[in-house]
Amino acid sequence: MSSTTTPRFSPRELAARVESGQISIIDVREPMEYVGGHIPGSQNIPLSRLGSTSLPEGPLVLVCQSGKRSEKGLAALLREGHPHPLADLEGGMGAWQQAGLPMKRRQGAHLPLMRQVQIAAGSLVLLGVILSQTLAPGWIWLAGFVGAGLTFAGVSGFCGMARLLAVMPWNRVQA
């Protein structure tokens, strides 16, 4: 889907529309990501449930972390013949944060999933290097394995470590 098919709002444009009450925001991230920080007044409907959940009437803007999931959601809603205008937040929540716009965060929310991935991956690489220098040289393969996984995640968009961390008990959040 290209941005010529559906409008894309900059964070400031979207903030102005939200303030005037002209639009509803649907955050298609997973509940754990949503509670970690979201646009005030947005509704959390994960991408996997977007087609099976009733949506608010009127114009909608879909939001995710970077724009990939919201773009998939827009494509699915357009295929289904969604009757109301649809749009996307350009740059996702990352752009919203960079613009310094308000975010709401649930009290006691855990670290964002990507920070958990960074901590886990960095710790495993460090552990592999330390063990390879102190116990046996073969431990360096732990660092290599993690590096290969991160490279694969960057190229494919699938991060096994993120999927694994998302199902951990401390990351289970109800929508």
PDB file of C-alpha atoms in Angstrom:
ATOM      1  CA  MET A   1       0.000   0.000   0.000  1.00  0.00           C
ATOM      2  CA  SER A   2       1.340   3.417  -0.786  1.00  0.00           C
ATOM      3  CA  SER A   3       0.722   6.665   0.965  1.00  0.00           C
ATOM      4  CA  THR A   4      -1.187   7.881  -2.129  1.00  0.00           C
ATOM      5  CA  THR A   5      -3.977   5.375  -1.350  1.00  0.00           C
ATOM      6  CA  THR A   6      -4.710   6.659   2.140  1.00  0.00           C
ATOM      7  CA  PRO A   7      -3.746   9.900   3.854  1.00  0.00           C
ATOM      8  CA  ARG A   8      -0.824   9.984   6.258  1.00  0.00           C
ATOM      9  CA  PHE A   9      -0.837  12.550   9.027  1.00  0.00           C
ATOM     10  CA  SER A  10       2.268  13.991  10.597  1.00  0.00           C
ATOM     11  CA  PRO A  11       2.258  13.785  14.386  1.00  0.00           C
ATOM     12  CA  ARG A  12       1.397  17.506  14.694  1.00  0.00           C
ATOM     13  CA  GLU A  13      -1.456  17.228  12.149  1.00  0.00           C
ATOM     14  CA  LEU A  14      -2.889  14.260  14.027  1.00  0.00           C
ATOM     15  CA  ALA A  15      -2.570  16.037  17.390  1.00  0.00           C
ATOM     16  CA  ALA A  16      -4.554  18.997  16.009  1.00  0.00           C
ATOM     17  CA  ARG A  17      -7.293  16.699  14.674  1.00  0.00           C
ATOM     18  CA  VAL A  18      -7.498  14.770  17.944  1.00  0.00           C
ATOM     19  CA  GLU A  19      -7.767  18.007  19.907  1.00  0.00           C
ATOM     20  CA  SER A  20     -10.665  19.131  17.725  1.00  0.00           C
ATOM     21  CA  GLY A  21     -12.421  15.762  18.122  1.00  0.00           C
ATOM     22  CA  GLN A  22     -12.466  15.119  14.374  1.00  0.00           C
ATOM     23  CA  ILE A  23     -10.955  11.651  14.442  1.00  0.00           C
ATOM     24  CA  SER A  24     -10.610   8.389  16.382  1.00  0.00           C
ATOM     25  CA  ILE A  25      -7.226   6.717  16.870  1.00  0.00           C
ATOM     26  CA  ILE A  26      -6.841   2.943  16.809  1.00  0.00           C
ATOM     27  CA  ASP A  27      -3.511   1.693  18.159  1.00  0.00           C
ATOM     28  CA  VAL A  28      -2.835  -1.685  16.506  1.00  0.00           C
ATOM     29  CA  ARG A  29       0.132  -2.610  18.714  1.00  0.00           C
ATOM     30  CA  GLU A  30      -0.025  -5.417  21.242  1.00  0.00           C
ATOM     31  CA  PRO A  31      -1.461  -4.545  24.682  1.00  0.00           C
ATOM     32  CA  MET A  32       1.977  -4.709  26.331  1.00  0.00           C
ATOM     33  CA  GLU A  33       3.297  -2.092  23.913  1.00  0.00           C
ATOM     34  CA  TYR A  34       0.176   0.034  24.335  1.00  0.00           C
ATOM     35  CA  VAL A  35       0.381   0.262  28.136  1.00  0.00           C
ATOM     36  CA  GLY A  36       4.050   1.244  27.813  1.00  0.00           C
ATOM     37  CA  GLY A  37       3.013   4.494  26.114  1.00  0.00           C
ATOM     38  CA  HIS A  38       0.185   5.536  23.812  1.00  0.00           C
ATOM     39  CA  ILE A  39      -1.607   8.573  22.446  1.00  0.00           C
ATOM     40  CA  PRO A  40      -4.159   9.820  25.004  1.00  0.00           C
ATOM     41  CA  GLY A  41      -7.672   8.900  23.896  1.00  0.00           C
ATOM     42  CA  SER A  42      -6.528   6.144  21.535  1.00  0.00           C
ATOM     43  CA  GLN A  43      -8.169   2.737  21.590  1.00  0.00           C
ATOM     44  CA  ASN A  44      -6.055  -0.445  21.595  1.00  0.00           C
ATOM     45  CA  ILE A  45      -7.160  -3.042  19.052  1.00  0.00           C
ATOM     46  CA  PRO A  46      -4.194  -5.281  18.148  1.00  0.00           C
ATOM     47  CA  LEU A  47      -3.685  -5.913  14.443  1.00  0.00           C
ATOM     48  CA  SER A  48      -4.581  -9.594  14.900  1.00  0.00           C
ATOM     49  CA  ARG A  49      -8.068  -8.608  16.133  1.00  0.00           C
ATOM     50  CA  LEU A  50      -8.681  -5.601  13.895  1.00  0.00           C
ATOM     51  CA  GLY A  51     -11.014  -7.374  11.470  1.00  0.00           C
ATOM     52  CA  SER A  52     -13.083  -9.061  14.189  1.00  0.00           C
ATOM     53  CA  THR A  53     -13.676  -6.068  16.476  1.00  0.00           C
ATOM     54  CA  SER A  54     -16.238  -3.323  15.995  1.00  0.00           C
ATOM     55  CA  LEU A  55     -14.611   0.006  15.238  1.00  0.00           C
ATOM     56  CA  PRO A  56     -15.757   3.518  16.140  1.00  0.00           C
ATOM     57  CA  GLU A  57     -17.893   5.382  13.615  1.00  0.00           C
ATOM     58  CA  GLY A  58     -16.289   8.145  11.594  1.00  0.00           C
ATOM     59  CA  PRO A  59     -12.751   8.796  10.397  1.00  0.00           C
ATOM     60  CA  LEU A  60     -10.029   6.558  11.845  1.00  0.00           C
ATOM     61  CA  VAL A  61      -6.268   6.826  12.099  1.00  0.00           C
ATOM     62  CA  LEU A  62      -4.323   3.635  12.682  1.00  0.00           C
ATOM     63  CA  VAL A  63      -1.144   3.839  14.747  1.00  0.00           C
ATOM     64  CA  CYS A  64       1.667   1.406  15.567  1.00  0.00           C
ATOM     65  CA  GLN A  65       5.302   1.728  16.590  1.00  0.00           C
ATOM     66  CA  SER A  66       6.872   2.355  13.167  1.00  0.00           C
ATOM     67  CA  GLY A  67       4.032   2.332  10.633  1.00  0.00           C
ATOM     68  CA  LYS A  68       4.334  -1.216   9.266  1.00  0.00           C
ATOM     69  CA  ARG A  69       1.508  -2.804  11.253  1.00  0.00           C
ATOM     70  CA  SER A  70      -0.802   0.163  10.791  1.00  0.00           C
ATOM     71  CA  GLU A  71      -0.157  -0.027   7.043  1.00  0.00           C
ATOM     72  CA  LYS A  72      -1.149  -3.720   7.076  1.00  0.00           C
ATOM     73  CA  GLY A  73      -4.258  -2.848   9.081  1.00  0.00           C
ATOM     74  CA  LEU A  74      -5.220  -0.135   6.609  1.00  0.00           C
ATOM     75  CA  ALA A  75      -4.831  -2.558   3.714  1.00  0.00           C
ATOM     76  CA  ALA A  76      -7.034  -5.135   5.455  1.00  0.00           C
ATOM     77  CA  LEU A  77      -9.754  -2.582   6.271  1.00  0.00           C
ATOM     78  CA  LEU A  78      -9.717  -1.265   2.703  1.00  0.00           C
ATOM     79  CA  ARG A  79     -10.049  -4.820   1.333  1.00  0.00           C
ATOM     80  CA  GLU A  80     -13.060  -5.337   3.627  1.00  0.00           C
ATOM     81  CA  GLY A  81     -14.622  -2.135   2.283  1.00  0.00           C
ATOM     82  CA  HIS A  82     -14.480  -0.119   5.512  1.00  0.00           C
ATOM     83  CA  PRO A  83     -17.126   2.642   5.075  1.00  0.00           C
ATOM     84  CA  HIS A  84     -15.347   5.514   6.854  1.00  0.00           C
ATOM     85  CA  PRO A  85     -12.207   7.501   5.944  1.00  0.00           C
ATOM     86  CA  LEU A  86      -8.934   5.880   7.013  1.00  0.00           C
ATOM     87  CA  ALA A  87      -5.490   7.353   7.603  1.00  0.00           C
ATOM     88  CA  ASP A  88      -2.116   6.475   9.063  1.00  0.00           C
ATOM     89  CA  LEU A  89       0.294   8.225  11.457  1.00  0.00           C
ATOM     90  CA  GLU A  90       3.455   8.964   9.520  1.00  0.00           C
ATOM     91  CA  GLY A  91       6.418   7.476  11.390  1.00  0.00           C
ATOM     92  CA  GLY A  92       4.265   5.802  14.040  1.00  0.00           C
ATOM     93  CA  MET A  93       4.695   6.279  17.762  1.00  0.00           C
ATOM     94  CA  GLY A  94       8.405   6.896  17.294  1.00  0.00           C
ATOM     95  CA  ALA A  95       7.617  10.067  15.361  1.00  0.00           C
ATOM     96  CA  TRP A  96       4.926  11.042  17.889  1.00  0.00           C
ATOM     97  CA  GLN A  97       7.480  10.790  20.714  1.00  0.00           C
ATOM     98  CA  GLN A  98      10.144  12.663  18.739  1.00  0.00           C
ATOM     99  CA  ALA A  99       7.677  15.490  18.194  1.00  0.00           C
ATOM    100  CA  GLY A 100       7.371  15.771  21.979  1.00  0.00           C
ATOM    101  CA  LEU A 101       3.612  15.179  21.944  1.00  0.00           C
ATOM    102  CA  PRO A 102       1.804  13.875  25.041  1.00  0.00           C
ATOM    103  CA  MET A 103       1.747  10.176  25.788  1.00  0.00           C
ATOM    104  CA  LYS A 104      -0.173   8.262  28.387  1.00  0.00           C
ATOM    105  CA  ARG A 105       1.509   5.365  30.169  1.00  0.00           C
ATOM    106  CA  ARG A 106      -0.049   2.861  32.524  1.00  0.00           C
ATOM    107  CA  GLN A 107       1.409   3.109  36.020  1.00  0.00           C
ATOM    108  CA  GLY A 108       3.767   0.217  36.692  1.00  0.00           C
ATOM    109  CA  ALA A 109       4.169  -0.709  33.023  1.00  0.00           C
ATOM    110  CA  HIS A 110       7.254  -2.761  32.231  1.00  0.00           C
ATOM    111  CA  LEU A 111      10.086  -1.724  29.964  1.00  0.00           C
ATOM    112  CA  PRO A 112       9.136  -1.550  26.279  1.00  0.00           C
ATOM    113  CA  LEU A 113       9.689  -4.834  24.453  1.00  0.00           C
ATOM    114  CA  MET A 114      12.516  -3.515  22.272  1.00  0.00           C
ATOM    115  CA  ARG A 115      14.442  -2.355  25.341  1.00  0.00           C
ATOM    116  CA  GLN A 116      13.985  -5.818  26.828  1.00  0.00           C
ATOM    117  CA  VAL A 117      15.367  -7.312  23.588  1.00  0.00           C
ATOM    118  CA  GLN A 118      18.340  -4.950  23.697  1.00  0.00           C
ATOM    119  CA  ILE A 119      19.086  -5.847  27.330  1.00  0.00           C
ATOM    120  CA  ALA A 120      18.746  -9.602  26.710  1.00  0.00           C
ATOM    121  CA  ALA A 121      20.772  -9.577  23.466  1.00  0.00           C
ATOM    122  CA  GLY A 122      23.497  -7.390  24.925  1.00  0.00           C
ATOM    123  CA  SER A 123      23.711  -9.543  28.045  1.00  0.00           C
ATOM    124  CA  LEU A 124      23.982 -12.755  25.999  1.00  0.00           C
ATOM    125  CA  VAL A 125      26.702 -11.283  23.769  1.00  0.00           C
ATOM    126  CA  LEU A 126      28.634 -10.050  26.795  1.00  0.00           C
ATOM    127  CA  LEU A 127      28.210 -13.413  28.531  1.00  0.00           C
ATOM    128  CA  GLY A 128      29.425 -15.267  25.428  1.00  0.00           C
ATOM    129  CA  VAL A 129      32.531 -13.088  25.169  1.00  0.00           C
ATOM    130  CA  ILE A 130      33.364 -13.360  28.898  1.00  0.00           C
ATOM    131  CA  LEU A 131      32.864 -17.141  28.949  1.00  0.00           C
ATOM    132  CA  SER A 132      34.953 -17.562  25.784  1.00  0.00           C
ATOM    133  CA  GLN A 133      37.823 -15.749  27.487  1.00  0.00           C
ATOM    134  CA  THR A 134      37.540 -17.445  30.882  1.00  0.00           C
ATOM    135  CA  LEU A 135      36.139 -20.974  30.359  1.00  0.00           C
ATOM    136  CA  ALA A 136      36.309 -22.205  26.799  1.00  0.00           C
ATOM    137  CA  PRO A 137      36.739 -20.487  23.412  1.00  0.00           C
ATOM    138  CA  GLY A 138      33.606 -22.188  22.081  1.00  0.00           C
ATOM    139  CA  TRP A 139      31.391 -19.832  24.103  1.00  0.00           C
ATOM    140  CA  ILE A 140      32.069 -17.126  21.490  1.00  0.00           C
ATOM    141  CA  TRP A 141      29.428 -18.904  19.382  1.00  0.00           C
ATOM    142  CA  LEU A 142      26.790 -17.622  21.803  1.00  0.00           C
ATOM    143  CA  ALA A 143      27.674 -14.069  20.781  1.00  0.00           C
ATOM    144  CA  GLY A 144      27.700 -15.117  17.114  1.00  0.00           C
ATOM    145  CA  PHE A 145      24.292 -16.771  17.425  1.00  0.00           C
ATOM    146  CA  VAL A 146      22.759 -13.661  18.982  1.00  0.00           C
ATOM    147  CA  GLY A 147      24.365 -11.460  16.314  1.00  0.00           C
ATOM    148  CA  ALA A 148      22.968 -13.684  13.559  1.00  0.00           C
ATOM    149  CA  GLY A 149      19.515 -13.513  15.164  1.00  0.00           C
ATOM    150  CA  LEU A 150      19.629  -9.716  15.330  1.00  0.00           C
ATOM    151  CA  THR A 151      20.761  -9.524  11.697  1.00  0.00           C
ATOM    152  CA  PHE A 152      17.918 -11.834  10.643  1.00  0.00           C
ATOM    153  CA  ALA A 153      15.437  -9.722  12.646  1.00  0.00           C
ATOM    154  CA  GLY A 154      16.624  -6.555  10.932  1.00  0.00           C
ATOM    155  CA  VAL A 155      16.396  -8.050   7.451  1.00  0.00           C
ATOM    156  CA  SER A 156      13.147  -9.992   7.833  1.00  0.00           C
ATOM    157  CA  GLY A 157      11.194  -7.967  10.394  1.00  0.00           C
ATOM    158  CA  PHE A 158      10.737 -11.120  12.527  1.00  0.00           C
ATOM    159  CA  CYS A 159      12.447 -11.077  15.921  1.00  0.00           C
ATOM    160  CA  GLY A 160      12.294 -14.420  17.685  1.00  0.00           C
ATOM    161  CA  MET A 161      13.676 -12.953  20.896  1.00  0.00           C
ATOM    162  CA  ALA A 162      10.927 -10.303  20.942  1.00  0.00           C
ATOM    163  CA  ARG A 163       8.291 -12.992  20.378  1.00  0.00           C
ATOM    164  CA  LEU A 164       9.755 -15.054  23.215  1.00  0.00           C
ATOM    165  CA  LEU A 165       9.928 -12.096  25.607  1.00  0.00           C
ATOM    166  CA  ALA A 166       6.382 -11.018  24.713  1.00  0.00           C
ATOM    167  CA  VAL A 167       4.923 -14.227  26.165  1.00  0.00           C
ATOM    168  CA  MET A 168       6.864 -14.027  29.423  1.00  0.00           C
ATOM    169  CA  PRO A 169       4.637 -13.674  32.519  1.00  0.00           C
ATOM    170  CA  TRP A 170       5.776 -10.113  33.300  1.00  0.00           C
ATOM    171  CA  ASN A 171       4.719  -8.990  29.813  1.00  0.00           C
ATOM    172  CA  ARG A 172       1.194 -10.402  29.836  1.00  0.00           C
ATOM    173  CA  VAL A 173      -1.280  -7.546  29.690  1.00  0.00           C
ATOM    174  CA  GLN A 174      -5.002  -7.646  29.041  1.00  0.00           C
ATOM    175  CA  ALA A 175      -6.303  -5.375  26.289  1.00  0.00           C
TER     176      ALA A 175
END
